[in-house]
XYZ file of N, CA and C in Angstrom:
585
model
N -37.941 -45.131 134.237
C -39.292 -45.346 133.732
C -39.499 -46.843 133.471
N -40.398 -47.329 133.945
C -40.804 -48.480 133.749
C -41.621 -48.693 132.170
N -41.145 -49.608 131.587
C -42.325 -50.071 130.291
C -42.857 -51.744 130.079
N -43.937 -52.185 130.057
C -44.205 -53.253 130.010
C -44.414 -53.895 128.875
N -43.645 -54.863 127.942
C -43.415 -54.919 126.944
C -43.681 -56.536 126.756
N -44.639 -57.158 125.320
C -44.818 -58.144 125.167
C -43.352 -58.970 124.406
N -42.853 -60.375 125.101
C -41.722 -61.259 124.822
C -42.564 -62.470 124.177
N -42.435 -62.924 123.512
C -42.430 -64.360 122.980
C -41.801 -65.490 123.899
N -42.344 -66.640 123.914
C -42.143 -67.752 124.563
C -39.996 -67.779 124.717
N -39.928 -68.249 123.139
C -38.475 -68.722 122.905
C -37.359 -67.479 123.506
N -37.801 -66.403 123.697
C -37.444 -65.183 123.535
C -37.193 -65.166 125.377
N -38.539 -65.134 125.655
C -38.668 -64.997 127.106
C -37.431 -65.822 128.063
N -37.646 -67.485 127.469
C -36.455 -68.159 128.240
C -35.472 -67.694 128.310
N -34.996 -67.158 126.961
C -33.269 -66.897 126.324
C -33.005 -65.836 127.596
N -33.708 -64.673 127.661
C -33.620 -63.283 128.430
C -33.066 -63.824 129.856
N -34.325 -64.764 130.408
C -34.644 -64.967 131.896
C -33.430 -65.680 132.544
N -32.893 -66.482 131.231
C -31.814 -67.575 132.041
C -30.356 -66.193 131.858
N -30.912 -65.418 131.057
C -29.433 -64.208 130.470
C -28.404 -64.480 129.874
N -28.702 -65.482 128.469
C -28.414 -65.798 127.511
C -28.463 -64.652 126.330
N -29.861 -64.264 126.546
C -30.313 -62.881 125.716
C -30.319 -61.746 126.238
N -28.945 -60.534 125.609
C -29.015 -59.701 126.360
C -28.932 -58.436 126.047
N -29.931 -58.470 124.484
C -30.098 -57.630 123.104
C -31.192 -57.812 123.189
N -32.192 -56.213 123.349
C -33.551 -56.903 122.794
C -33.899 -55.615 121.362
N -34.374 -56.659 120.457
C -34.427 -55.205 118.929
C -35.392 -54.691 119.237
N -36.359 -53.717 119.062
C -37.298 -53.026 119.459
C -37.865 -52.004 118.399
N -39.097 -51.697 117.918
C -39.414 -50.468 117.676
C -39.614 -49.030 118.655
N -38.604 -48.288 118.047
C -38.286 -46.945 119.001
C -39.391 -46.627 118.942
N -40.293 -46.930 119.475
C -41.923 -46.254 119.437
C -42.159 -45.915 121.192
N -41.279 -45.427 122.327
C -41.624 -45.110 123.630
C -39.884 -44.426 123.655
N -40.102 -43.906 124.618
C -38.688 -43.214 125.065
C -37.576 -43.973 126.075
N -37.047 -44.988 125.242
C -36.341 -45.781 125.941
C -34.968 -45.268 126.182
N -34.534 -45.411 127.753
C -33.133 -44.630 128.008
C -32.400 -45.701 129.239
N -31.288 -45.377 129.026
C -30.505 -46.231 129.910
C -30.850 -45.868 131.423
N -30.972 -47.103 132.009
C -31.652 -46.617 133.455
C -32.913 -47.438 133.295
N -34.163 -47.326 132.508
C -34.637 -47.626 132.366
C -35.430 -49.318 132.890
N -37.179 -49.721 133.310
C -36.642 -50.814 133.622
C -37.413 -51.188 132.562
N -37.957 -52.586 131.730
C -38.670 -53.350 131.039
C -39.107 -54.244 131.805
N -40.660 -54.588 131.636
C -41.072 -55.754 132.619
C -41.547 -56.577 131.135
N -41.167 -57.779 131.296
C -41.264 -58.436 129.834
C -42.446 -59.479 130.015
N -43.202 -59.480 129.728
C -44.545 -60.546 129.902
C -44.627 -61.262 128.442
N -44.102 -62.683 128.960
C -44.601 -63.742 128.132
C -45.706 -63.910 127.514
N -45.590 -63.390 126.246
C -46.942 -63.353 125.157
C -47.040 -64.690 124.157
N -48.164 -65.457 124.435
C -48.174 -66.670 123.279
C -48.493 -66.187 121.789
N -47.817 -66.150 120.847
C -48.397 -65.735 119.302
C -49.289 -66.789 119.232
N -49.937 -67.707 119.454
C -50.521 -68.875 118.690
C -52.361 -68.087 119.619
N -52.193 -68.626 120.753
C -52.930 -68.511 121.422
C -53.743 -66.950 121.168
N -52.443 -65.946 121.233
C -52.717 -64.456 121.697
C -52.954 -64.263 122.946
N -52.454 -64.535 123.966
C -52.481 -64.432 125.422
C -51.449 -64.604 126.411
N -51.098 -63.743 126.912
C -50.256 -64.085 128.297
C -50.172 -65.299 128.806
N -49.057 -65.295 128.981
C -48.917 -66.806 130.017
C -49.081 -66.257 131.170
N -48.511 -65.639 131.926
C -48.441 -65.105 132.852
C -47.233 -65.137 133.741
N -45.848 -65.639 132.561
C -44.449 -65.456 133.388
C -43.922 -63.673 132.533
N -43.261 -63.570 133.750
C -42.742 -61.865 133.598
C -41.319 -61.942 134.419
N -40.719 -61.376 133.467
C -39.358 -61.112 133.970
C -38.790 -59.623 134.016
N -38.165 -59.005 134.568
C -37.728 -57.485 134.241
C -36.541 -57.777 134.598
N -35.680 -56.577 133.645
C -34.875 -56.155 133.174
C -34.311 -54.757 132.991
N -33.378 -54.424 133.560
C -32.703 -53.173 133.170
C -32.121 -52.415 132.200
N -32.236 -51.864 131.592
C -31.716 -51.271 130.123
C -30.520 -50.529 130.844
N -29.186 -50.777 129.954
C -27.671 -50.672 130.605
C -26.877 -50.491 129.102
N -27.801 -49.865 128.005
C -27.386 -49.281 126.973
C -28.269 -49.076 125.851
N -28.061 -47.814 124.969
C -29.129 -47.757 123.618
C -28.239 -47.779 122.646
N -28.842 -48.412 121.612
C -28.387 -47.745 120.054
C -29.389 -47.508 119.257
N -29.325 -46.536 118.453
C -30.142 -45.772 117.737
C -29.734 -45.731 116.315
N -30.446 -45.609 115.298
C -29.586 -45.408 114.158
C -28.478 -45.775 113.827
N -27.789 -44.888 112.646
C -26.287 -45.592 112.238
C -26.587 -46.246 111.136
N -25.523 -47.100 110.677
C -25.805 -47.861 109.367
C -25.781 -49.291 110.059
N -26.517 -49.477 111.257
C -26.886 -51.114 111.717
C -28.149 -51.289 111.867
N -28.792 -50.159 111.679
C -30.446 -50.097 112.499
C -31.510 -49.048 111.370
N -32.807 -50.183 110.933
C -33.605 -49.647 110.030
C -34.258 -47.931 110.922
N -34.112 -47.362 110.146
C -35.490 -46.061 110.826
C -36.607 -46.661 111.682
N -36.837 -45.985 113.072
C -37.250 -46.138 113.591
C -37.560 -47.990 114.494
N -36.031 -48.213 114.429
C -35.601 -49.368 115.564
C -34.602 -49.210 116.575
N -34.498 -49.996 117.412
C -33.940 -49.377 118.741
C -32.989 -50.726 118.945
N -31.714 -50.943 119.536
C -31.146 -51.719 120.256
C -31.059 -51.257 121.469
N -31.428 -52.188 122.179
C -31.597 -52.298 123.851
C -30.825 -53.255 124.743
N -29.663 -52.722 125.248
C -28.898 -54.087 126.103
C -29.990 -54.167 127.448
N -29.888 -55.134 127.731
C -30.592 -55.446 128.832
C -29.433 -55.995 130.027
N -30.021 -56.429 131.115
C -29.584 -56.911 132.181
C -30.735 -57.769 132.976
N -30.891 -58.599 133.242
C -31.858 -59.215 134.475
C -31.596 -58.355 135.795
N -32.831 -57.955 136.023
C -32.598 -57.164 137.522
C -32.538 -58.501 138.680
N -33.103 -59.668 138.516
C -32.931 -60.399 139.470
C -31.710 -60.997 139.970
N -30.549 -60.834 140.637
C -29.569 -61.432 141.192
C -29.531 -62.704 141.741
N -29.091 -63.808 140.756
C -29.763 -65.175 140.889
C -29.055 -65.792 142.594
N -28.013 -65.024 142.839
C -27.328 -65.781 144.227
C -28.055 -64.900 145.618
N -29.114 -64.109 144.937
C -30.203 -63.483 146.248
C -31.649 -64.130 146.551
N -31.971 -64.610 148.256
C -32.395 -65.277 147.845
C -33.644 -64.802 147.580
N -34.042 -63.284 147.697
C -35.205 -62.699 146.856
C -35.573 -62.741 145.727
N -34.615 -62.755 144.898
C -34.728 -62.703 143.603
C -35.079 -64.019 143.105
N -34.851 -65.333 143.806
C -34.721 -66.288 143.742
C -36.291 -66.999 143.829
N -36.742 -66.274 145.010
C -38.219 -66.498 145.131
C -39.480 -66.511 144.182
N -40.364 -67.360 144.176
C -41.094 -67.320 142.382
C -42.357 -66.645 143.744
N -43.040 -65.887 143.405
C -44.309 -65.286 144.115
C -45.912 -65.494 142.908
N -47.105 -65.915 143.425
C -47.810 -66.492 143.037
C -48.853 -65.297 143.751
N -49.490 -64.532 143.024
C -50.431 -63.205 143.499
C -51.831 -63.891 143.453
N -52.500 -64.006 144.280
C -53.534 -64.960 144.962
C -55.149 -63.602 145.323
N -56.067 -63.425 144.878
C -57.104 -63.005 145.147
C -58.436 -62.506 144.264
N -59.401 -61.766 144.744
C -60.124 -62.356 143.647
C -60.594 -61.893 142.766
N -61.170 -62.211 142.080
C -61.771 -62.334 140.301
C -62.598 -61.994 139.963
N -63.642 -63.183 139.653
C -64.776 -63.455 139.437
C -65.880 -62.727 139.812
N -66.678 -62.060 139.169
C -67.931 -60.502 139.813
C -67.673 -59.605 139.701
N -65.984 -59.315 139.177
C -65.437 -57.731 139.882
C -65.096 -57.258 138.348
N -65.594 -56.364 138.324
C -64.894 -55.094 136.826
C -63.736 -55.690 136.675
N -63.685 -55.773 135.227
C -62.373 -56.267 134.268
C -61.540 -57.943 135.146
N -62.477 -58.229 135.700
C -61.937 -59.430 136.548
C -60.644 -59.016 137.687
N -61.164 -57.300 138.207
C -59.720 -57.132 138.986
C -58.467 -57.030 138.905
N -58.462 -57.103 137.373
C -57.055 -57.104 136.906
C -55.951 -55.884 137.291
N -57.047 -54.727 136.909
C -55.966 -53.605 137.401
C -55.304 -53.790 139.066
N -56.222 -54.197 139.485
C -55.470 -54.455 140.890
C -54.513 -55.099 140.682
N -54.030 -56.565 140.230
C -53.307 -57.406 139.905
C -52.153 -57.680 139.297
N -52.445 -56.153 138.540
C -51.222 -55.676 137.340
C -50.458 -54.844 138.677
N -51.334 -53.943 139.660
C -50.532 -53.233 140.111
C -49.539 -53.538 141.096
N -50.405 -55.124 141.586
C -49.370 -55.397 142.656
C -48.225 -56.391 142.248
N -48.757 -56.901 140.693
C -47.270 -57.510 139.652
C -46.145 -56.120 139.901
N -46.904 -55.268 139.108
C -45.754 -54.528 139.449
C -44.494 -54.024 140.830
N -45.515 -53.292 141.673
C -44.480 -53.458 143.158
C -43.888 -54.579 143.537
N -44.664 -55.806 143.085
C -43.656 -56.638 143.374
C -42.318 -57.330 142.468
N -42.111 -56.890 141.586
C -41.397 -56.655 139.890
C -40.287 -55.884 140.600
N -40.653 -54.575 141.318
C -40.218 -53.439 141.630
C -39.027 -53.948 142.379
N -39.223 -54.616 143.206
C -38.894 -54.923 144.736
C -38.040 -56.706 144.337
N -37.822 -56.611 142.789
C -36.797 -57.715 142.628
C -37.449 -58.686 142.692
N -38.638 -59.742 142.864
C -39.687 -60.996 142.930
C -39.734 -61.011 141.169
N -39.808 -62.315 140.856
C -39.972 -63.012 140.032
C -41.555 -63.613 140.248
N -42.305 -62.928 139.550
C -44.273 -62.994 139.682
C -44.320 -63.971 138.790
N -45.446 -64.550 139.361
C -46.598 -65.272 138.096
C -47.983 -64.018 138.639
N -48.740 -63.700 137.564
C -49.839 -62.970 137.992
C -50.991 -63.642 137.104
N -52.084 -63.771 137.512
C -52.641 -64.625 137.420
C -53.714 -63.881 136.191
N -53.920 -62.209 136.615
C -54.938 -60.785 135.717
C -54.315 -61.086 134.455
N -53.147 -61.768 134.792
C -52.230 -61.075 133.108
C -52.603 -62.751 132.069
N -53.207 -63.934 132.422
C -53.520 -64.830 131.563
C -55.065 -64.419 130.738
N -54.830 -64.650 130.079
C -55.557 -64.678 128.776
C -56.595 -66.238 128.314
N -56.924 -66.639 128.813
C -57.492 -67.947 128.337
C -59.095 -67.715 127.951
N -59.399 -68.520 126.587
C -61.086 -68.801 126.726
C -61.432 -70.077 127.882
N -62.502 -69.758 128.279
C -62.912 -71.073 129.210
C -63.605 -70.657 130.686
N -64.185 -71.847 131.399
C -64.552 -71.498 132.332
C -64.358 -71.027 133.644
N -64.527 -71.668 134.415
C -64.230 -71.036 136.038
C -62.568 -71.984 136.104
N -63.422 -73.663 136.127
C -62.147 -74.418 136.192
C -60.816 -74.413 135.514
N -61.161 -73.942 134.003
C -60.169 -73.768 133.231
C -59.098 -72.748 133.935
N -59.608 -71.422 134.060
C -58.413 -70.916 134.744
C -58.112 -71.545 135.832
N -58.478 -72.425 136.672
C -58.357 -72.951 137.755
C -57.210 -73.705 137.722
N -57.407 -74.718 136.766
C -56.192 -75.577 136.362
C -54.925 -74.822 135.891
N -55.162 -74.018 134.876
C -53.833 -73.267 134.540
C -53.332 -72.774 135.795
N -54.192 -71.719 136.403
C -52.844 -70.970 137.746
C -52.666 -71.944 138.953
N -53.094 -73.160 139.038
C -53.254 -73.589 139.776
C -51.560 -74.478 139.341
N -51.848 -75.048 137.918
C -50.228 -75.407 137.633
C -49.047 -74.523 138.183
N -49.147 -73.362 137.597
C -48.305 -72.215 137.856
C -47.773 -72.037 139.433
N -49.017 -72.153 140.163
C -49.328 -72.178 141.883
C -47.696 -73.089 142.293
N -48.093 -73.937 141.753
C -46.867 -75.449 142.412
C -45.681 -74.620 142.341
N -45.278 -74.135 141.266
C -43.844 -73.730 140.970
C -43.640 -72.652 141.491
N -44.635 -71.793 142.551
C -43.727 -70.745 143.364
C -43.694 -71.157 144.761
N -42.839 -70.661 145.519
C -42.194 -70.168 146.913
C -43.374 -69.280 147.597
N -44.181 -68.793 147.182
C -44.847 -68.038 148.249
C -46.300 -67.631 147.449
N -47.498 -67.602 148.322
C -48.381 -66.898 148.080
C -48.721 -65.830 148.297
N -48.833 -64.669 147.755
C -49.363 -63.289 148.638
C -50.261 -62.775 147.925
N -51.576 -62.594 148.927
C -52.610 -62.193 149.264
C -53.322 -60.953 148.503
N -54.470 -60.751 148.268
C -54.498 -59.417 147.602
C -55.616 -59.196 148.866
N -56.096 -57.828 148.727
C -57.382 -57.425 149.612
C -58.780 -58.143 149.272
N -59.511 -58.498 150.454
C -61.010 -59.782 150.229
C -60.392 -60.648 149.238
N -59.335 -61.475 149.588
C -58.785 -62.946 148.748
C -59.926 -63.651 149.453
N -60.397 -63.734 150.531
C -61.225 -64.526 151.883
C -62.768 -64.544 151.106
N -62.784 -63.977 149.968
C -64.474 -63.693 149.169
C -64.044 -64.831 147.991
N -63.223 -65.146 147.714
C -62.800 -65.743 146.176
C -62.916 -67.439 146.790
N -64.051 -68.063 146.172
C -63.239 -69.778 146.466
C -61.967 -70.284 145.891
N -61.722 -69.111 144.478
C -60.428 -69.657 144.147
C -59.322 -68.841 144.628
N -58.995 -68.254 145.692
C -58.065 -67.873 146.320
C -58.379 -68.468 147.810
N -59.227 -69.196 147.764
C -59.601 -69.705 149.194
C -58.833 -71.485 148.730
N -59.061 -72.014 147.489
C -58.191 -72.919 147.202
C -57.144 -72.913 146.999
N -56.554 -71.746 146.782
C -54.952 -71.414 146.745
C -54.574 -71.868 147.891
N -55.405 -71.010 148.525
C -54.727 -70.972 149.983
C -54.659 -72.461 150.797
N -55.776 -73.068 150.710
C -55.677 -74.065 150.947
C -54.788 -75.229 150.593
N -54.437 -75.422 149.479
C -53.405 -75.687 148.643
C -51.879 -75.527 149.352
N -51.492 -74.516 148.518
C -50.233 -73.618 149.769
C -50.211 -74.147 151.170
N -51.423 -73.852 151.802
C -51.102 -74.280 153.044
C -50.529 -76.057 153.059
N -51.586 -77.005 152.593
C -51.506 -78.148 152.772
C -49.727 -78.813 151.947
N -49.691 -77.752 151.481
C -48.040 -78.444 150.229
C -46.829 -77.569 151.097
N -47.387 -76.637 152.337
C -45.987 -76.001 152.712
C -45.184 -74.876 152.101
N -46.153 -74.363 151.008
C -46.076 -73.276 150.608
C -46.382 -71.533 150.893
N -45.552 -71.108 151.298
C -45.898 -69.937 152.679
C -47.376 -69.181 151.658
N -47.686 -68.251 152.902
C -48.613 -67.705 152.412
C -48.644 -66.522 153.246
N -48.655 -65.071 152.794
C -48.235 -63.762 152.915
C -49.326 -62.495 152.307
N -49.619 -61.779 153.230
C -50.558 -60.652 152.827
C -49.643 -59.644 152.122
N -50.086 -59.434 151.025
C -49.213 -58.493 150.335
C -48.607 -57.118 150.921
N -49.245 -56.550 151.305
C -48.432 -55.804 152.362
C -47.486 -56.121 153.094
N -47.915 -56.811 154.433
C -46.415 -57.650 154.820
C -45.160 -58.218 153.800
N -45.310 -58.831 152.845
C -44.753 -59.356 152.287
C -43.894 -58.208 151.435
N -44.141 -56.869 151.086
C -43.868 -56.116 150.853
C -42.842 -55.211 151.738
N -42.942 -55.462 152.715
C -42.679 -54.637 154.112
C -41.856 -55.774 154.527
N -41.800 -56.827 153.898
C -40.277 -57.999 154.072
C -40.864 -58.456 155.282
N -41.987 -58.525 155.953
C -42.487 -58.922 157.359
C -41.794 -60.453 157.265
N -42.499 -60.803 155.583
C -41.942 -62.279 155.609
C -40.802 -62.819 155.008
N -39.804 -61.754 154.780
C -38.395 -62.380 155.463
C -38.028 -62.117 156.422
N -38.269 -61.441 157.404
C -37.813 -61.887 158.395
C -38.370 -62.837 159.381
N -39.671 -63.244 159.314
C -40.084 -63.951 159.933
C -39.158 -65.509 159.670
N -39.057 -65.672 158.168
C -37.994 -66.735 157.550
C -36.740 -66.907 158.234
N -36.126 -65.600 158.422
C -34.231 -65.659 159.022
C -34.563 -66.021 160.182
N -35.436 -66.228 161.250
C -35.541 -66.449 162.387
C -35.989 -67.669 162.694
């Protein structure tokens, strides 16, 4: 079972580099070994997503006992990403559009964070920031974010969005691949890479 769970900044690093590999929890969901956690960087100051996410495997519980208040949980974790793969390795930057569309499209955005979460990628998603401000404002933020991944992939009518039409443009001009989520899903674009 997958659960998507808000991390704190200081918190988030410790996990991602796998320094941190305890997370305390309120037993408030049915957490079991096996289990995955997708951890989305939550700002307390702000109240908003950054929009880095890491997941993690749960690879033990503790419950109760005389170490743990009523109703808290210890959770070992694991990073599902295998840092010497070079999938896991890849930062992916989810590119399409926004602006006009119910809830700003997000559910779309969350869903394809997820499959691609699923499938071992290290996301920035762009639905999951939180900012007050205008068009540009988010512009500048994911647009920072943009630089620091390996690949762009595509959502459905990205080709309607000017700001996925500047992604793209972007990406293209810096040498930063650029991938329809499907394909990219379907590994079209690794193998196009090994060759």
């Amino acid at each position: 079972m997958m659960h998507e769970l808000k991390i704190w900044p200081e918190h988030f690093s410790a996990v991602e580099s796998g320094d941190k590999t305890v997370e305390l929890r309120r037993d408030d969901r049915e957490f079991a070994v096996g289990d995955t956690l997708a951890l989305g960087e939550w700002n307390p100051t702000t109240q908003t997503y950054t929009g880095r996410t890491c997941t993690v495997r749960v690879t033990h519980i503790l419950r109760g006992g005389p170490w743990l208040s009523d109703g808290y949980v210890a959770i070992s974790i694991s990073v599902m990403n295998d840092r010497s793969s070079e999938l896991s390795r890849m930062k992916v930057y989810i590119s399409g559009p926004m602006s006009g569309i119910a809830e700003f499209n997000r559910p779309v955005f969350d869903n394809a964070a997820e499959m691609l979460r699923e499938a071992g990628y290290n996301v920035f998603n762009p639905g999951a920031v939180r900012i007050n401000g205008e068009w540009e404002d988010f512009m500048r933020h994911d647009i920072k974010a943009q630089m620091d991944c390996d690949v762009v992939v595509l959502l459905q009518n990205w080709h309607m969005s000017r700001g996925s039409q500047l992604e793209v443009y972007l990406a293209k001009q810096l040498g930063i691949r650029v991938c329809e989520l499907d394909d990219f899903l379907n590994k079209r674009y690794v193998e196009e890479r090994k060759t």
